[in-house]
mmCIF file of C-alpha atoms in Angstrom:
data_model
loop_
_atom_site.group_PDB
_atom_site.id
_atom_site.type_symbol
_atom_site.label_atom_id
_atom_site.label_comp_id
_atom_site.label_asym_id
_atom_site.label_seq_id
_atom_site.Cartn_x
_atom_site.Cartn_y
_atom_site.Cartn_z
ATOM 1 C CA ASP A 1 -0.012 -0.074 0.062
ATOM 2 C CA ILE A 2 0.919 3.660 -0.336
ATOM 3 C CA GLN A 3 2.342 5.600 2.993
ATOM 4 C CA MET A 4 1.136 9.137 3.143
ATOM 5 C CA THR A 5 2.786 11.323 5.633
ATOM 6 C CA GLN A 6 2.088 14.305 6.390
ATOM 7 C CA SER A 7 4.510 17.009 7.843
ATOM 8 C CA PRO A 8 3.836 18.603 11.006
ATOM 9 C CA SER A 9 1.687 16.922 12.454
ATOM 10 C CA SER A 10 0.017 19.812 14.504
ATOM 11 C CA LEU A 11 1.110 23.978 13.459
ATOM 12 C CA SER A 12 0.241 27.127 15.945
ATOM 13 C CA ALA A 13 -0.070 29.879 13.610
ATOM 14 C CA SER A 14 -1.942 33.108 13.639
ATOM 15 C CA VAL A 15 -4.279 35.150 11.943
ATOM 16 C CA GLY A 16 -3.281 36.036 8.698
ATOM 17 C CA ASP A 17 -0.541 34.501 8.100
ATOM 18 C CA ARG A 18 0.337 32.364 5.819
ATOM 19 C CA VAL A 19 0.884 28.827 6.049
ATOM 20 C CA THR A 20 2.668 25.039 4.297
ATOM 21 C CA ILE A 21 1.145 21.550 5.117
ATOM 22 C CA THR A 22 3.560 18.738 3.241
ATOM 23 C CA CYS A 23 1.922 15.532 2.265
ATOM 24 C CA ARG A 24 4.986 13.458 0.953
ATOM 25 C CA ALA A 25 4.447 9.057 -1.146
ATOM 26 C CA SER A 26 6.031 6.660 -0.068
ATOM 27 C CA GLN A 27 6.068 6.292 -3.968
ATOM 28 C CA SER A 28 6.002 8.389 -7.151
ATOM 29 C CA ILE A 29 1.805 8.752 -7.044
ATOM 30 C CA ASN A 30 2.188 11.147 -10.567
ATOM 31 C CA SER A 31 -0.413 14.891 -9.533
ATOM 32 C CA TYR A 32 -2.685 12.033 -7.869
ATOM 33 C CA LEU A 33 -3.047 13.821 -4.880
ATOM 34 C CA ASN A 34 -6.266 15.556 -3.018
ATOM 35 C CA TRP A 35 -7.131 17.563 0.619
ATOM 36 C CA TYR A 36 -9.651 17.520 2.128
ATOM 37 C CA GLN A 37 -10.858 19.924 5.935
ATOM 38 C CA GLN A 38 -12.374 18.459 7.991
ATOM 39 C CA LYS A 39 -14.221 20.720 11.018
ATOM 40 C CA PRO A 40 -14.705 19.356 14.408
ATOM 41 C CA GLY A 41 -17.884 17.549 14.813
ATOM 42 C CA LYS A 42 -18.248 17.499 10.685
ATOM 43 C CA ALA A 43 -17.413 15.341 7.543
ATOM 44 C CA PRO A 44 -14.419 15.914 6.052
ATOM 45 C CA LYS A 45 -14.716 18.942 2.803
ATOM 46 C CA LEU A 46 -12.556 18.605 -0.275
ATOM 47 C CA LEU A 47 -10.401 21.807 -0.850
ATOM 48 C CA ILE A 48 -8.178 20.651 -3.499
ATOM 49 C CA TYR A 49 -7.902 17.859 -5.773
ATOM 50 C CA ALA A 50 -5.979 16.113 -8.425
ATOM 51 C CA ALA A 51 -2.552 18.158 -6.401
ATOM 52 C CA PHE A 52 -3.122 21.753 -7.445
ATOM 53 C CA SER A 53 -7.484 22.028 -8.610
ATOM 54 C CA LEU A 54 -9.472 24.088 -6.521
ATOM 55 C CA GLN A 55 -12.104 23.119 -6.210
ATOM 56 C CA SER A 56 -15.523 24.855 -6.521
ATOM 57 C CA GLY A 57 -16.243 27.735 -3.984
ATOM 58 C CA VAL A 58 -13.538 26.913 -1.557
ATOM 59 C CA PRO A 59 -11.600 30.392 -1.166
ATOM 60 C CA SER A 60 -8.269 31.316 -3.554
ATOM 61 C CA ARG A 61 -6.535 32.065 -0.453
ATOM 62 C CA PHE A 62 -6.222 27.938 -0.657
ATOM 63 C CA SER A 63 -2.963 26.798 -3.127
ATOM 64 C CA GLY A 64 -2.046 22.716 -3.611
ATOM 65 C CA SER A 65 0.635 21.659 -5.515
ATOM 66 C CA GLY A 66 4.122 19.437 -6.035
ATOM 67 C CA SER A 67 3.989 15.714 -8.181
ATOM 68 C CA GLY A 68 5.054 12.810 -7.790
ATOM 69 C CA THR A 69 5.778 12.205 -3.599
ATOM 70 C CA ASN A 70 6.171 15.664 -2.619
ATOM 71 C CA PHE A 71 3.108 17.495 -2.064
ATOM 72 C CA THR A 72 2.068 20.701 0.246
ATOM 73 C CA LEU A 73 -1.175 22.895 1.036
ATOM 74 C CA THR A 74 -0.432 26.087 1.752
ATOM 75 C CA ILE A 75 -2.717 28.714 3.469
ATOM 76 C CA SER A 76 -2.034 31.991 1.920
ATOM 77 C CA SER A 77 -3.169 33.936 5.078
ATOM 78 C CA LEU A 78 -5.476 31.917 7.814
ATOM 79 C CA GLN A 79 -8.688 33.310 8.580
ATOM 80 C CA PRO A 80 -10.847 32.404 11.658
ATOM 81 C CA GLU A 81 -12.261 29.474 10.187
ATOM 82 C CA ASP A 82 -9.476 27.897 8.933
ATOM 83 C CA PHE A 83 -7.832 26.628 13.020
ATOM 84 C CA VAL A 84 -9.118 22.729 12.253
ATOM 85 C CA THR A 85 -8.211 19.740 10.807
ATOM 86 C CA TYR A 86 -6.583 18.807 6.983
ATOM 87 C CA TYR A 87 -5.948 15.350 5.299
ATOM 88 C CA CYS A 88 -4.181 14.428 2.166
ATOM 89 C CA GLN A 89 -5.538 11.836 0.088
ATOM 90 C CA GLN A 90 -3.895 9.547 -2.766
ATOM 91 C CA SER A 91 -6.114 8.280 -5.634
ATOM 92 C CA TYR A 92 -3.659 6.593 -7.713
ATOM 93 C CA SER A 93 -3.539 3.341 -5.883
ATOM 94 C CA THR A 94 -6.918 1.361 -6.267
ATOM 95 C CA LEU A 95 -6.499 1.321 -2.452
ATOM 96 C CA ARG A 96 -6.804 4.900 -1.487
ATOM 97 C CA THR A 97 -4.669 5.856 1.866
ATOM 98 C CA PHE A 98 -4.926 9.294 3.668
ATOM 99 C CA GLY A 99 -1.721 10.893 5.258
ATOM 100 C CA GLN A 100 -2.448 11.272 9.386
ATOM 101 C CA GLY A 101 -4.079 15.026 9.226
ATOM 102 C CA THR A 102 -2.933 18.523 10.741
ATOM 103 C CA LYS A 103 -4.556 19.800 13.124
ATOM 104 C CA VAL A 104 -3.635 24.092 12.702
ATOM 105 C CA GLU A 105 -4.278 25.797 15.942
ATOM 106 C CA ILE A 106 -4.126 29.038 16.886
ATOM 107 C CA LYS A 107 -1.030 31.148 18.611
ATOM 108 C CA GLU B 1 -27.981 18.314 -5.590
ATOM 109 C CA VAL B 2 -26.347 16.106 -4.105
ATOM 110 C CA GLN B 3 -27.355 14.198 -1.015
ATOM 111 C CA LEU B 4 -25.733 11.003 1.227
ATOM 112 C CA LEU B 5 -27.494 10.025 4.392
ATOM 113 C CA GLU B 6 -25.741 7.443 6.090
ATOM 114 C CA SER B 7 -28.388 4.772 8.539
ATOM 115 C CA GLY B 8 -26.884 1.826 10.842
ATOM 116 C CA GLY B 9 -25.469 2.601 12.878
ATOM 117 C CA GLY B 10 -25.280 1.581 16.811
ATOM 118 C CA LEU B 11 -24.025 -0.109 19.528
ATOM 119 C CA VAL B 12 -23.197 -3.961 18.370
ATOM 120 C CA GLN B 13 -21.019 -6.538 20.636
ATOM 121 C CA PRO B 14 -17.658 -7.783 19.797
ATOM 122 C CA GLY B 15 -18.169 -10.914 16.818
ATOM 123 C CA GLY B 16 -21.077 -9.677 16.546
ATOM 124 C CA SER B 17 -22.632 -7.619 12.428
ATOM 125 C CA LEU B 18 -23.971 -4.541 11.373
ATOM 126 C CA ARG B 19 -25.200 -3.306 7.810
ATOM 127 C CA LEU B 20 -25.167 0.060 7.215
ATOM 128 C CA SER B 21 -26.489 1.422 4.777
ATOM 129 C CA CYS B 22 -25.908 5.041 2.434
ATOM 130 C CA ALA B 23 -29.104 6.883 1.025
ATOM 131 C CA ALA B 24 -27.720 8.832 -2.216
ATOM 132 C CA SER B 25 -30.213 11.939 -4.546
ATOM 133 C CA GLY B 26 -29.164 14.140 -6.490
ATOM 134 C CA PHE B 27 -27.255 12.752 -9.017
ATOM 135 C CA THR B 28 -27.525 9.359 -11.515
ATOM 136 C CA PHE B 29 -26.298 6.628 -8.756
ATOM 137 C CA SER B 30 -25.191 3.900 -11.259
ATOM 138 C CA SER B 31 -22.198 5.905 -13.077
ATOM 139 C CA TYR B 32 -20.620 7.253 -9.565
ATOM 140 C CA ALA B 33 -18.337 4.370 -7.600
ATOM 141 C CA MET B 34 -18.730 5.607 -3.850
ATOM 142 C CA THR B 35 -16.469 4.839 -0.955
ATOM 143 C CA TRP B 36 -16.767 4.110 2.486
ATOM 144 C CA VAL B 37 -14.217 5.981 4.905
ATOM 145 C CA ARG B 38 -14.018 5.506 9.395
ATOM 146 C CA GLN B 39 -12.779 7.575 11.751
ATOM 147 C CA ALA B 40 -11.982 6.478 14.980
ATOM 148 C CA PRO B 41 -12.217 8.555 17.648
ATOM 149 C CA GLY B 42 -9.792 11.680 17.737
ATOM 150 C CA LYS B 43 -8.181 9.997 15.546
ATOM 151 C CA GLY B 44 -7.707 10.315 11.731
ATOM 152 C CA LEU B 45 -9.339 8.749 8.438
ATOM 153 C CA GLU B 46 -9.306 5.920 7.556
ATOM 154 C CA TRP B 47 -9.880 4.434 3.286
ATOM 155 C CA VAL B 48 -12.605 1.553 4.547
ATOM 156 C CA SER B 49 -13.627 0.433 1.028
ATOM 157 C CA THR B 50 -14.651 1.318 -3.015
ATOM 158 C CA VAL B 51 -17.344 -0.645 -5.172
ATOM 159 C CA SER B 52 -17.495 0.351 -8.964
ATOM 160 C CA GLY B 53 -20.520 1.963 -10.275
ATOM 161 C CA THR B 54 -22.098 -1.260 -11.414
ATOM 162 C CA GLY B 55 -21.425 -2.811 -8.314
ATOM 163 C CA GLY B 56 -18.779 -5.244 -10.313
ATOM 164 C CA SER B 57 -15.058 -4.556 -8.476
ATOM 165 C CA THR B 58 -14.663 -3.888 -4.673
ATOM 166 C CA TYR B 59 -11.477 -3.092 -3.137
ATOM 167 C CA TYR B 60 -11.002 -2.978 0.568
ATOM 168 C CA ALA B 61 -8.783 -2.019 3.211
ATOM 169 C CA ASP B 62 -6.098 -4.989 4.755
ATOM 170 C CA SER B 63 -7.494 -4.318 8.368
ATOM 171 C CA VAL B 64 -11.708 -4.812 6.898
ATOM 172 C CA LYS B 65 -10.921 -7.651 4.453
ATOM 173 C CA GLY B 66 -12.552 -10.786 5.209
ATOM 174 C CA ARG B 67 -14.902 -9.509 7.766
ATOM 175 C CA PHE B 68 -16.856 -6.379 5.362
ATOM 176 C CA THR B 69 -18.001 -6.596 1.507
ATOM 177 C CA ILE B 70 -19.217 -3.791 0.237
ATOM 178 C CA SER B 71 -22.276 -3.541 -2.631
ATOM 179 C CA ARG B 72 -25.131 -1.700 -3.431
ATOM 180 C CA ASP B 73 -28.318 -1.524 -4.636
ATOM 181 C CA ASN B 74 -28.015 0.299 -8.208
ATOM 182 C CA SER B 75 -32.152 0.478 -8.227
ATOM 183 C CA LYS B 76 -32.611 1.919 -4.601
ATOM 184 C CA ASN B 77 -29.266 4.355 -5.642
ATOM 185 C CA THR B 78 -28.340 3.122 -1.955
ATOM 186 C CA LEU B 79 -24.880 1.478 -1.122
ATOM 187 C CA TYR B 80 -24.271 -0.607 1.438
ATOM 188 C CA LEU B 81 -21.629 -2.032 4.403
ATOM 189 C CA GLN B 82 -22.127 -5.551 5.338
ATOM 190 C CA MET B 83 -19.449 -5.675 8.855
ATOM 191 C CA ASN B 84 -18.791 -9.163 10.327
ATOM 192 C CA SER B 85 -16.960 -10.088 13.373
ATOM 193 C CA LEU B 86 -16.534 -6.874 14.169
ATOM 194 C CA ARG B 87 -13.379 -5.386 17.093
ATOM 195 C CA ALA B 88 -13.018 -2.917 19.483
ATOM 196 C CA ASP B 89 -11.205 -1.500 16.999
ATOM 197 C CA ASP B 90 -13.626 -1.325 14.535
ATOM 198 C CA THR B 91 -15.241 1.250 16.091
ATOM 199 C CA ALA B 92 -15.252 4.775 13.911
ATOM 200 C CA VAL B 93 -18.065 6.932 11.966
ATOM 201 C CA TYR B 94 -18.081 5.905 9.423
ATOM 202 C CA TYR B 95 -18.678 7.923 5.945
ATOM 203 C CA CYS B 96 -20.269 6.991 2.456
ATOM 204 C CA ALA B 97 -18.559 9.115 -0.281
ATOM 205 C CA LYS B 98 -18.779 9.935 -3.767
ATOM 206 C CA ASP B 99 -16.165 9.344 -6.111
ATOM 207 C CA GLU B 100 -16.071 11.923 -8.339
ATOM 208 C CA TYR B 101 -13.859 11.589 -10.719
ATOM 209 C CA SER B 102 -13.080 13.801 -14.242
ATOM 210 C CA SER B 103 -10.307 11.916 -16.636
ATOM 211 C CA SER B 104 -8.317 9.873 -14.312
ATOM 212 C CA TRP B 105 -8.019 11.523 -11.638
ATOM 213 C CA ASN B 106 -10.385 11.406 -8.025
ATOM 214 C CA TRP B 107 -12.005 12.198 -5.888
ATOM 215 C CA PHE B 108 -14.719 12.298 -2.431
ATOM 216 C CA ASP B 109 -16.764 14.800 -2.608
ATOM 217 C CA PRO B 110 -19.779 14.865 -1.488
ATOM 218 C CA TRP B 111 -19.230 13.027 1.720
ATOM 219 C CA GLY B 112 -22.292 11.787 3.723
ATOM 220 C CA GLN B 113 -23.193 13.257 7.788
ATOM 221 C CA GLY B 114 -21.993 9.815 8.881
ATOM 222 C CA THR B 115 -22.999 6.516 11.466
ATOM 223 C CA LEU B 116 -21.428 6.398 14.769
ATOM 224 C CA VAL B 117 -21.086 2.685 15.032
ATOM 225 C CA THR B 118 -19.403 1.577 18.122
ATOM 226 C CA VAL B 119 -17.839 -2.431 19.481
ATOM 227 C CA SER B 120 -18.778 -3.087 23.379
ATOM 228 C CA SER B 121 -19.480 -5.136 24.851
#
């Protein structure tokens, strides 16, 4: 199975900060990488698909990049509603896998 | 509007069985693969299983292979997850999700609200 490793597991930041979350795959997955946001007690919500395509309705402060084994999710200016948990997920293999998650906390 | 509504969760003893359902609406159900993802309390997301649009192809995580069976009834627009030989570590919120796609890319969108399965004596 393809292992997905996110870093950091958690981070502290302030409103207006630029933050970057990294996701690394155990083998090349081309650009078959998606990002989700999950608020407490809610279902995950798609942010980015195919590594860099912004889902309709998602604010433009979110962006994705990368290919092969290394990917990043960037939030250009953190807003209060962004202090939640983010997951990457590979769709290269039919055996889909998620990263362990990154919790963004208020500093 | 696409809607997914899970049901069937509850409390079950170790070794027991449970069947989850996910009622879909707002899209041509048979044209899309469907997936189950679970989340143990306080933990991350774990992909469980995916079924193709026809139901002819199924895929499972190693942690559930041989115990869980994914299926679908396209005439009822409903996805199922039959869970047998349940263990304490199967305790989780179970989400169903639509496998959206474009060309060769796939992603999960949208997700249902989830149903809680608790395995405990």
